Amino acid sequence: MNEKGEYPPGTNTWQFNFKFNLTEDMYSQDSIDLLANSGLQFQKHEEEGIDTLHFAELLMTSGVVLCDNVKWLSFHSGYDFGYMVKLLTDSRLPEEEHEFFHILNLFFPSIYDVKYLMKSCKNLKGGLQEVADQLDLQRIGRQHQAGSDSLLTGMAFFRMKELFFEDHIDDAKYCGRLYGLGTGVAPKSSEEAEEKMSILSLINNGQQ
């Protein structure tokens, strides 16, 4: 989507299905049941799923991370970004919340969590589908599928921006905040900018 919420022509939403093994990986049975009922085929994930380290390498060099101009729209996404940070760093997540947000800011400088924005939207409550229903949005695809949920999240963001924020989101108040995680983003610093440039330099050298 562009800054007006418009889609490019043709296919504009992608879903990446990672390798997952029900006999080796940890999981919640309730979550597996929910996803299976939503159409996920775990046998295919095991046999044809994307290797996460390979995905992280391609994502790192794609130009969509470490970039202030790329805006990430999400819904109650603390765990999602935790997973992404773990992939990109190939290491355990930091134990301290402020350290996590420091790393998060490096890779994803502009995040808007729709669930966090809802704090300022009178009478808007519930999960993604409930919010979409309240905003009179039509889902494309099946619920709990990442591609469908992502598209619906983007639609919800722009409808909320129009109805509740007069088409202007206050970045100082909302950008970088994740619902349910403390006070949110740590202030950006010159040290952080230097770290980002250092990472970009390493990426560029690796591509040569």
mmCIF file of N, CA and C in Angstrom, residues 18-138:
data_model
loop_
_atom_site.group_PDB
_atom_site.id
_atom_site.type_symbol
_atom_site.label_atom_id
_atom_site.label_comp_id
_atom_site.label_asym_id
_atom_site.label_seq_id
_atom_site.Cartn_x
_atom_site.Cartn_y
_atom_site.Cartn_z
ATOM 1 N N PHE A 18 6.847 -20.702 6.362
ATOM 2 C CA PHE A 18 8.130 -21.205 6.842
ATOM 3 C C PHE A 18 8.091 -22.707 7.108
ATOM 4 N N LYS A 19 9.272 -23.272 7.094
ATOM 5 C CA LYS A 19 9.421 -24.684 7.436
ATOM 6 C C LYS A 19 9.017 -24.882 8.901
ATOM 7 N N PHE A 20 8.222 -25.908 9.154
ATOM 8 C CA PHE A 20 7.760 -26.196 10.513
ATOM 9 C C PHE A 20 7.502 -27.688 10.628
ATOM 10 N N ASN A 21 7.998 -28.274 11.708
ATOM 11 C CA ASN A 21 7.889 -29.720 11.897
ATOM 12 C C ASN A 21 7.143 -30.012 13.195
ATOM 13 N N LEU A 22 5.998 -30.630 13.085
ATOM 14 C CA LEU A 22 5.174 -30.906 14.263
ATOM 15 C C LEU A 22 5.827 -31.889 15.227
ATOM 16 N N THR A 23 6.771 -32.668 14.757
ATOM 17 C CA THR A 23 7.425 -33.647 15.636
ATOM 18 C C THR A 23 8.677 -33.095 16.304
ATOM 19 N N GLU A 24 9.179 -31.941 15.832
ATOM 20 C CA GLU A 24 10.421 -31.399 16.373
ATOM 21 C C GLU A 24 10.269 -30.020 17.007
ATOM 22 N N ASP A 25 9.401 -29.190 16.466
ATOM 23 C CA ASP A 25 9.272 -27.807 16.934
ATOM 24 C C ASP A 25 8.244 -27.692 18.057
ATOM 25 N N MET A 26 8.465 -26.697 18.921
ATOM 26 C CA MET A 26 7.525 -26.446 20.014
ATOM 27 C C MET A 26 6.281 -25.737 19.484
ATOM 28 N N TYR A 27 5.139 -26.024 20.091
ATOM 29 C CA TYR A 27 3.914 -25.361 19.671
ATOM 30 C C TYR A 27 2.826 -25.544 20.717
ATOM 31 N N SER A 28 1.797 -24.721 20.582
ATOM 32 C CA SER A 28 0.592 -24.848 21.397
ATOM 33 C C SER A 28 -0.443 -25.619 20.584
ATOM 34 N N GLN A 29 -1.006 -26.655 21.167
ATOM 35 C CA GLN A 29 -1.976 -27.471 20.433
ATOM 36 C C GLN A 29 -3.187 -26.655 20.009
ATOM 37 N N ASP A 30 -3.618 -25.733 20.861
ATOM 38 C CA ASP A 30 -4.761 -24.886 20.509
ATOM 39 C C ASP A 30 -4.457 -24.060 19.261
ATOM 40 N N SER A 31 -3.228 -23.532 19.182
ATOM 41 C CA SER A 31 -2.837 -22.729 18.019
ATOM 42 C C SER A 31 -2.781 -23.583 16.759
ATOM 43 N N ILE A 32 -2.234 -24.793 16.893
ATOM 44 C CA ILE A 32 -2.160 -25.695 15.743
ATOM 45 C C ILE A 32 -3.557 -26.036 15.242
ATOM 46 N N ASP A 33 -4.468 -26.316 16.160
ATOM 47 C CA ASP A 33 -5.850 -26.645 15.778
ATOM 48 C C ASP A 33 -6.507 -25.469 15.060
ATOM 49 N N LEU A 34 -6.288 -24.261 15.597
ATOM 50 C CA LEU A 34 -6.868 -23.059 14.996
ATOM 51 C C LEU A 34 -6.350 -22.860 13.575
ATOM 52 N N LEU A 35 -5.032 -22.990 13.404
ATOM 53 C CA LEU A 35 -4.428 -22.769 12.091
ATOM 54 C C LEU A 35 -4.815 -23.861 11.100
ATOM 55 N N ALA A 36 -4.907 -25.092 11.582
ATOM 56 C CA ALA A 36 -5.325 -26.192 10.705
ATOM 57 C C ALA A 36 -6.751 -25.961 10.205
ATOM 58 N N ASN A 37 -7.614 -25.481 11.095
ATOM 59 C CA ASN A 37 -8.996 -25.187 10.714
ATOM 60 C C ASN A 37 -9.086 -24.004 9.756
ATOM 61 N N SER A 38 -8.017 -23.185 9.736
ATOM 62 C CA SER A 38 -7.981 -22.026 8.837
ATOM 63 C C SER A 38 -7.340 -22.360 7.499
ATOM 64 N N GLY A 39 -6.954 -23.620 7.329
ATOM 65 C CA GLY A 39 -6.462 -24.054 6.031
ATOM 66 C C GLY A 39 -4.973 -24.284 5.917
ATOM 67 N N LEU A 40 -4.208 -24.085 6.997
ATOM 68 C CA LEU A 40 -2.775 -24.344 6.916
ATOM 69 C C LEU A 40 -2.510 -25.842 6.790
ATOM 70 N N GLN A 41 -1.577 -26.187 5.922
ATOM 71 C CA GLN A 41 -1.245 -27.588 5.667
ATOM 72 C C GLN A 41 0.145 -27.869 6.238
ATOM 73 N N PHE A 42 0.188 -28.419 7.432
ATOM 74 C CA PHE A 42 1.461 -28.561 8.133
ATOM 75 C C PHE A 42 2.399 -29.571 7.479
ATOM 76 N N GLN A 43 1.845 -30.513 6.748
ATOM 77 C CA GLN A 43 2.704 -31.445 6.013
ATOM 78 C C GLN A 43 3.499 -30.696 4.943
ATOM 79 N N LYS A 44 2.841 -29.736 4.284
ATOM 80 C CA LYS A 44 3.527 -28.929 3.276
ATOM 81 C C LYS A 44 4.563 -28.008 3.917
ATOM 82 N N HIS A 45 4.253 -27.495 5.103
ATOM 83 C CA HIS A 45 5.228 -26.655 5.807
ATOM 84 C C HIS A 45 6.503 -27.448 6.073
ATOM 85 N N GLU A 46 6.334 -28.690 6.466
ATOM 86 C CA GLU A 46 7.494 -29.534 6.771
ATOM 87 C C GLU A 46 8.293 -29.866 5.514
ATOM 88 N N GLU A 47 7.598 -30.137 4.428
ATOM 89 C CA GLU A 47 8.269 -30.604 3.213
ATOM 90 C C GLU A 47 8.723 -29.471 2.295
ATOM 91 N N GLU A 48 7.948 -28.381 2.243
ATOM 92 C CA GLU A 48 8.223 -27.326 1.268
ATOM 93 C C GLU A 48 8.424 -25.949 1.897
ATOM 94 N N GLY A 49 8.356 -25.864 3.220
ATOM 95 C CA GLY A 49 8.451 -24.569 3.882
ATOM 96 C C GLY A 49 9.784 -23.870 3.651
ATOM 97 N N ILE A 50 9.767 -22.552 3.766
ATOM 98 C CA ILE A 50 10.962 -21.729 3.554
ATOM 99 C C ILE A 50 11.895 -21.853 4.752
ATOM 100 N N ASP A 51 13.171 -22.033 4.488
ATOM 101 C CA ASP A 51 14.170 -22.045 5.553
ATOM 102 C C ASP A 51 14.273 -20.642 6.147
ATOM 103 N N THR A 52 14.143 -20.522 7.460
ATOM 104 C CA THR A 52 14.069 -19.203 8.092
ATOM 105 C C THR A 52 15.364 -18.407 7.961
ATOM 106 N N LEU A 53 16.511 -19.069 8.034
ATOM 107 C CA LEU A 53 17.783 -18.353 7.914
ATOM 108 C C LEU A 53 17.970 -17.806 6.502
ATOM 109 N N HIS A 54 17.541 -18.571 5.513
ATOM 110 C CA HIS A 54 17.620 -18.092 4.127
ATOM 111 C C HIS A 54 16.686 -16.903 3.931
ATOM 112 N N PHE A 55 15.496 -16.997 4.510
ATOM 113 C CA PHE A 55 14.546 -15.883 4.435
ATOM 114 C C PHE A 55 15.129 -14.634 5.084
ATOM 115 N N ALA A 56 15.751 -14.797 6.258
ATOM 116 C CA ALA A 56 16.334 -13.659 6.968
ATOM 117 C C ALA A 56 17.424 -12.993 6.141
ATOM 118 N N GLU A 57 18.241 -13.803 5.476
ATOM 119 C CA GLU A 57 19.310 -13.261 4.630
ATOM 120 C C GLU A 57 18.739 -12.427 3.487
ATOM 121 N N LEU A 58 17.702 -12.944 2.847
ATOM 122 C CA LEU A 58 17.077 -12.219 1.743
ATOM 123 C C LEU A 58 16.354 -10.969 2.237
ATOM 124 N N LEU A 59 15.708 -11.065 3.391
ATOM 125 C CA LEU A 59 15.013 -9.912 3.956
ATOM 126 C C LEU A 59 16.002 -8.808 4.303
ATOM 127 N N MET A 60 17.149 -9.193 4.849
ATOM 128 C CA MET A 60 18.161 -8.220 5.245
ATOM 129 C C MET A 60 18.672 -7.418 4.046
ATOM 130 N N THR A 61 18.745 -8.066 2.900
ATOM 131 C CA THR A 61 19.279 -7.402 1.707
ATOM 132 C C THR A 61 18.189 -6.861 0.783
ATOM 133 N N SER A 62 16.941 -6.938 1.221
ATOM 134 C CA SER A 62 15.814 -6.572 0.356
ATOM 135 C C SER A 62 15.578 -5.072 0.271
ATOM 136 N N GLY A 63 16.021 -4.335 1.278
ATOM 137 C CA GLY A 63 15.757 -2.902 1.309
ATOM 138 C C GLY A 63 14.523 -2.518 2.092
ATOM 139 N N VAL A 64 13.803 -3.483 2.650
ATOM 140 C CA VAL A 64 12.593 -3.148 3.410
ATOM 141 C C VAL A 64 12.850 -3.063 4.911
ATOM 142 N N VAL A 65 14.018 -3.519 5.371
ATOM 143 C CA VAL A 65 14.399 -3.314 6.769
ATOM 144 C C VAL A 65 15.519 -2.277 6.811
ATOM 145 N N LEU A 66 15.749 -1.705 8.002
ATOM 146 C CA LEU A 66 16.771 -0.672 8.175
ATOM 147 C C LEU A 66 16.462 0.554 7.325
ATOM 148 N N CYS A 67 15.193 0.772 7.031
ATOM 149 C CA CYS A 67 14.795 1.855 6.125
ATOM 150 C C CYS A 67 13.674 2.684 6.751
ATOM 151 N N ASP A 68 13.940 3.967 6.980
ATOM 152 C CA ASP A 68 12.951 4.850 7.604
ATOM 153 C C ASP A 68 11.713 5.049 6.736
ATOM 154 N N ASN A 69 11.865 4.916 5.428
ATOM 155 C CA ASN A 69 10.759 5.208 4.517
ATOM 156 C C ASN A 69 9.756 4.068 4.385
ATOM 157 N N VAL A 70 10.114 2.888 4.882
ATOM 158 C CA VAL A 70 9.190 1.747 4.830
ATOM 159 C C VAL A 70 8.365 1.719 6.112
ATOM 160 N N LYS A 71 7.051 1.767 5.981
ATOM 161 C CA LYS A 71 6.150 1.780 7.134
ATOM 162 C C LYS A 71 5.567 0.378 7.344
ATOM 163 N N TRP A 72 5.706 -0.137 8.554
ATOM 164 C CA TRP A 72 5.205 -1.474 8.893
ATOM 165 C C TRP A 72 3.887 -1.336 9.648
ATOM 166 N N LEU A 73 2.820 -1.914 9.086
ATOM 167 C CA LEU A 73 1.503 -1.885 9.714
ATOM 168 C C LEU A 73 1.221 -3.259 10.303
ATOM 169 N N SER A 74 0.769 -3.292 11.550
ATOM 170 C CA SER A 74 0.605 -4.575 12.235
ATOM 171 C C SER A 74 -0.581 -4.512 13.190
ATOM 172 N N PHE A 75 -0.908 -5.669 13.770
ATOM 173 C CA PHE A 75 -1.999 -5.733 14.742
ATOM 174 C C PHE A 75 -1.555 -6.583 15.926
ATOM 175 N N HIS A 76 -1.399 -5.936 17.086
ATOM 176 C CA HIS A 76 -1.007 -6.640 18.315
ATOM 177 C C HIS A 76 0.228 -7.509 18.024
ATOM 178 N N SER A 77 1.307 -6.852 17.629
ATOM 179 C CA SER A 77 2.385 -7.540 16.917
ATOM 180 C C SER A 77 3.669 -7.744 17.713
ATOM 181 N N GLY A 78 3.607 -7.699 19.029
ATOM 182 C CA GLY A 78 4.816 -7.892 19.821
ATOM 183 C C GLY A 78 5.516 -9.206 19.527
ATOM 184 N N TYR A 79 4.749 -10.297 19.489
ATOM 185 C CA TYR A 79 5.336 -11.608 19.208
ATOM 186 C C TYR A 79 5.844 -11.691 17.769
ATOM 187 N N ASP A 80 5.113 -11.067 16.845
ATOM 188 C CA ASP A 80 5.525 -11.102 15.437
ATOM 189 C C ASP A 80 6.881 -10.428 15.243
ATOM 190 N N PHE A 81 7.028 -9.239 15.812
ATOM 191 C CA PHE A 81 8.297 -8.534 15.657
ATOM 192 C C PHE A 81 9.398 -9.177 16.491
ATOM 193 N N GLY A 82 9.025 -9.794 17.600
ATOM 194 C CA GLY A 82 10.012 -10.555 18.363
ATOM 195 C C GLY A 82 10.589 -11.675 17.516
ATOM 196 N N TYR A 83 9.719 -12.352 16.783
ATOM 197 C CA TYR A 83 10.156 -13.440 15.905
ATOM 198 C C TYR A 83 11.040 -12.905 14.780
ATOM 199 N N MET A 84 10.648 -11.764 14.206
ATOM 200 C CA MET A 84 11.428 -11.182 13.118
ATOM 201 C C MET A 84 12.809 -10.741 13.598
ATOM 202 N N VAL A 85 12.871 -10.137 14.773
ATOM 203 C CA VAL A 85 14.162 -9.720 15.324
ATOM 204 C C VAL A 85 15.050 -10.934 15.567
ATOM 205 N N LYS A 86 14.459 -11.994 16.082
ATOM 206 C CA LYS A 86 15.220 -13.226 16.322
ATOM 207 C C LYS A 86 15.768 -13.787 15.012
ATOM 208 N N LEU A 87 14.973 -13.751 13.950
ATOM 209 C CA LEU A 87 15.433 -14.232 12.649
ATOM 210 C C LEU A 87 16.581 -13.384 12.120
ATOM 211 N N LEU A 88 16.416 -12.065 12.180
ATOM 212 C CA LEU A 88 17.394 -11.165 11.580
ATOM 213 C C LEU A 88 18.718 -11.147 12.328
ATOM 214 N N THR A 89 18.671 -11.363 13.635
ATOM 215 C CA THR A 89 19.905 -11.354 14.424
ATOM 216 C C THR A 89 20.480 -12.749 14.599
ATOM 217 N N ASP A 90 19.676 -13.779 14.310
ATOM 218 C CA ASP A 90 20.074 -15.175 14.502
ATOM 219 C C ASP A 90 20.607 -15.394 15.914
ATOM 220 N N SER A 91 19.896 -14.847 16.885
ATOM 221 C CA SER A 91 20.316 -14.991 18.283
ATOM 222 C C SER A 91 19.100 -14.885 19.196
ATOM 223 N N ARG A 92 19.304 -15.177 20.459
ATOM 224 C CA ARG A 92 18.218 -15.078 21.429
ATOM 225 C C ARG A 92 17.803 -13.623 21.601
ATOM 226 N N LEU A 93 16.534 -13.425 21.919
ATOM 227 C CA LEU A 93 16.065 -12.071 22.188
ATOM 228 C C LEU A 93 16.670 -11.563 23.491
ATOM 229 N N PRO A 94 16.924 -10.259 23.585
ATOM 230 C CA PRO A 94 17.458 -9.709 24.837
ATOM 231 C C PRO A 94 16.471 -9.874 25.982
ATOM 232 N N GLU A 95 16.995 -9.976 27.184
ATOM 233 C CA GLU A 95 16.134 -10.161 28.348
ATOM 234 C C GLU A 95 15.449 -8.866 28.769
ATOM 235 N N GLU A 96 16.076 -7.729 28.502
ATOM 236 C CA GLU A 96 15.518 -6.438 28.905
ATOM 237 C C GLU A 96 14.690 -5.829 27.774
ATOM 238 N N GLU A 97 13.536 -5.289 28.145
ATOM 239 C CA GLU A 97 12.630 -4.738 27.149
ATOM 240 C C GLU A 97 13.251 -3.583 26.378
ATOM 241 N N HIS A 98 13.983 -2.698 27.067
ATOM 242 C CA HIS A 98 14.557 -1.541 26.380
ATOM 243 C C HIS A 98 15.603 -1.967 25.354
ATOM 244 N N GLU A 99 16.293 -3.073 25.615
ATOM 245 C CA GLU A 99 17.266 -3.584 24.650
ATOM 246 C C GLU A 99 16.556 -4.141 23.416
ATOM 247 N N PHE A 100 15.421 -4.786 23.650
ATOM 248 C CA PHE A 100 14.635 -5.293 22.524
ATOM 249 C C PHE A 100 14.175 -4.152 21.631
ATOM 250 N N PHE A 101 13.648 -3.087 22.235
ATOM 251 C CA PHE A 101 13.168 -1.964 21.436
ATOM 252 C C PHE A 101 14.306 -1.266 20.705
ATOM 253 N N HIS A 102 15.485 -1.268 21.292
ATOM 254 C CA HIS A 102 16.643 -0.669 20.627
ATOM 255 C C HIS A 102 16.945 -1.415 19.327
ATOM 256 N N ILE A 103 16.966 -2.741 19.393
ATOM 257 C CA ILE A 103 17.221 -3.551 18.194
ATOM 258 C C ILE A 103 16.058 -3.430 17.211
ATOM 259 N N LEU A 104 14.842 -3.439 17.741
ATOM 260 C CA LEU A 104 13.652 -3.316 16.897
ATOM 261 C C LEU A 104 13.699 -2.030 16.083
ATOM 262 N N ASN A 105 14.092 -0.929 16.736
ATOM 263 C CA ASN A 105 14.161 0.364 16.057
ATOM 264 C C ASN A 105 15.164 0.365 14.916
ATOM 265 N N LEU A 106 16.236 -0.390 15.079
ATOM 266 C CA LEU A 106 17.250 -0.452 14.031
ATOM 267 C C LEU A 106 16.676 -1.074 12.758
ATOM 268 N N PHE A 107 16.020 -2.203 12.921
ATOM 269 C CA PHE A 107 15.525 -2.936 11.758
ATOM 270 C C PHE A 107 14.189 -2.409 11.241
ATOM 271 N N PHE A 108 13.335 -1.959 12.150
ATOM 272 C CA PHE A 108 11.986 -1.508 11.779
ATOM 273 C C PHE A 108 11.738 -0.123 12.382
ATOM 274 N N PRO A 109 12.276 0.929 11.765
ATOM 275 C CA PRO A 109 12.188 2.273 12.358
ATOM 276 C C PRO A 109 10.776 2.843 12.410
ATOM 277 N N SER A 110 9.886 2.374 11.531
ATOM 278 C CA SER A 110 8.538 2.953 11.451
ATOM 279 C C SER A 110 7.480 1.855 11.536
ATOM 280 N N ILE A 111 6.990 1.629 12.758
ATOM 281 C CA ILE A 111 5.960 0.613 13.007
ATOM 282 C C ILE A 111 4.699 1.287 13.537
ATOM 283 N N TYR A 112 3.551 0.864 13.016
ATOM 284 C CA TYR A 112 2.267 1.311 13.554
ATOM 285 C C TYR A 112 1.448 0.072 13.895
ATOM 286 N N ASP A 113 1.138 -0.079 15.165
ATOM 287 C CA ASP A 113 0.369 -1.224 15.643
ATOM 288 C C ASP A 113 -1.091 -0.787 15.779
ATOM 289 N N VAL A 114 -1.941 -1.341 14.932
ATOM 290 C CA VAL A 114 -3.355 -0.957 14.915
ATOM 291 C C VAL A 114 -4.003 -1.160 16.282
ATOM 292 N N LYS A 115 -3.621 -2.222 16.981
ATOM 293 C CA LYS A 115 -4.179 -2.475 18.311
ATOM 294 C C LYS A 115 -3.800 -1.358 19.274
ATOM 295 N N TYR A 116 -2.592 -0.813 19.134
ATOM 296 C CA TYR A 116 -2.174 0.307 19.979
ATOM 297 C C TYR A 116 -2.941 1.575 19.594
ATOM 298 N N LEU A 117 -3.139 1.793 18.310
ATOM 299 C CA LEU A 117 -3.890 2.963 17.854
ATOM 300 C C LEU A 117 -5.316 2.954 18.389
ATOM 301 N N MET A 118 -5.866 1.753 18.601
ATOM 302 C CA MET A 118 -7.243 1.631 19.071
ATOM 303 C C MET A 118 -7.455 2.271 20.434
ATOM 304 N N LYS A 119 -6.378 2.459 21.197
ATOM 305 C CA LYS A 119 -6.501 3.120 22.499
ATOM 306 C C LYS A 119 -7.104 4.515 22.366
ATOM 307 N N SER A 120 -6.901 5.124 21.200
ATOM 308 C CA SER A 120 -7.394 6.481 20.975
ATOM 309 C C SER A 120 -8.645 6.514 20.101
ATOM 310 N N CYS A 121 -9.256 5.356 19.890
ATOM 311 C CA CYS A 121 -10.446 5.268 19.036
ATOM 312 C C CYS A 121 -11.653 4.857 19.878
ATOM 313 N N LYS A 122 -12.532 5.776 20.134
ATOM 314 C CA LYS A 122 -13.678 5.540 21.001
ATOM 315 C C LYS A 122 -14.554 4.413 20.464
ATOM 316 N N ASN A 123 -14.884 3.476 21.358
ATOM 317 C CA ASN A 123 -15.792 2.352 21.084
ATOM 318 C C ASN A 123 -15.224 1.300 20.131
ATOM 319 N N LEU A 124 -13.979 1.459 19.705
ATOM 320 C CA LEU A 124 -13.371 0.456 18.831
ATOM 321 C C LEU A 124 -12.637 -0.562 19.692
ATOM 322 N N LYS A 125 -13.016 -1.816 19.600
ATOM 323 C CA LYS A 125 -12.421 -2.823 20.480
ATOM 324 C C LYS A 125 -12.477 -4.200 19.830
ATOM 325 N N GLY A 126 -11.744 -5.146 20.441
ATOM 326 C CA GLY A 126 -11.774 -6.530 19.977
ATOM 327 C C GLY A 126 -10.572 -6.902 19.139
ATOM 328 N N GLY A 127 -10.650 -8.108 18.541
ATOM 329 C CA GLY A 127 -9.598 -8.596 17.670
ATOM 330 C C GLY A 127 -9.711 -8.017 16.277
ATOM 331 N N LEU A 128 -8.834 -8.455 15.394
ATOM 332 C CA LEU A 128 -8.780 -7.886 14.046
ATOM 333 C C LEU A 128 -10.102 -8.018 13.304
ATOM 334 N N GLN A 129 -10.719 -9.195 13.338
ATOM 335 C CA GLN A 129 -11.968 -9.378 12.601
ATOM 336 C C GLN A 129 -13.089 -8.527 13.187
ATOM 337 N N GLU A 130 -13.136 -8.430 14.507
ATOM 338 C CA GLU A 130 -14.158 -7.595 15.145
ATOM 339 C C GLU A 130 -13.977 -6.133 14.767
ATOM 340 N N VAL A 131 -12.733 -5.678 14.755
ATOM 341 C CA VAL A 131 -12.441 -4.295 14.374
ATOM 342 C C VAL A 131 -12.835 -4.056 12.918
ATOM 343 N N ALA A 132 -12.498 -5.007 12.055
ATOM 344 C CA ALA A 132 -12.852 -4.880 10.639
ATOM 345 C C ALA A 132 -14.365 -4.795 10.460
ATOM 346 N N ASP A 133 -15.101 -5.596 11.225
ATOM 347 C CA ASP A 133 -16.564 -5.557 11.145
ATOM 348 C C ASP A 133 -17.093 -4.200 11.589
ATOM 349 N N GLN A 134 -16.520 -3.652 12.664
ATOM 350 C CA GLN A 134 -16.955 -2.346 13.158
ATOM 351 C C GLN A 134 -16.639 -1.237 12.164
ATOM 352 N N LEU A 135 -15.567 -1.420 11.392
ATOM 353 C CA LEU A 135 -15.164 -0.418 10.402
ATOM 354 C C LEU A 135 -15.790 -0.680 9.034
ATOM 355 N N ASP A 136 -16.619 -1.730 8.954
ATOM 356 C CA ASP A 136 -17.308 -2.093 7.711
ATOM 357 C C ASP A 136 -16.318 -2.419 6.593
ATOM 358 N N LEU A 137 -15.313 -3.226 6.928
ATOM 359 C CA LEU A 137 -14.305 -3.646 5.960
ATOM 360 C C LEU A 137 -14.562 -5.080 5.524
ATOM 361 N N GLN A 138 -14.342 -5.366 4.268
ATOM 362 C CA GLN A 138 -14.572 -6.694 3.713
ATOM 363 C C GLN A 138 -13.253 -7.458 3.613
#
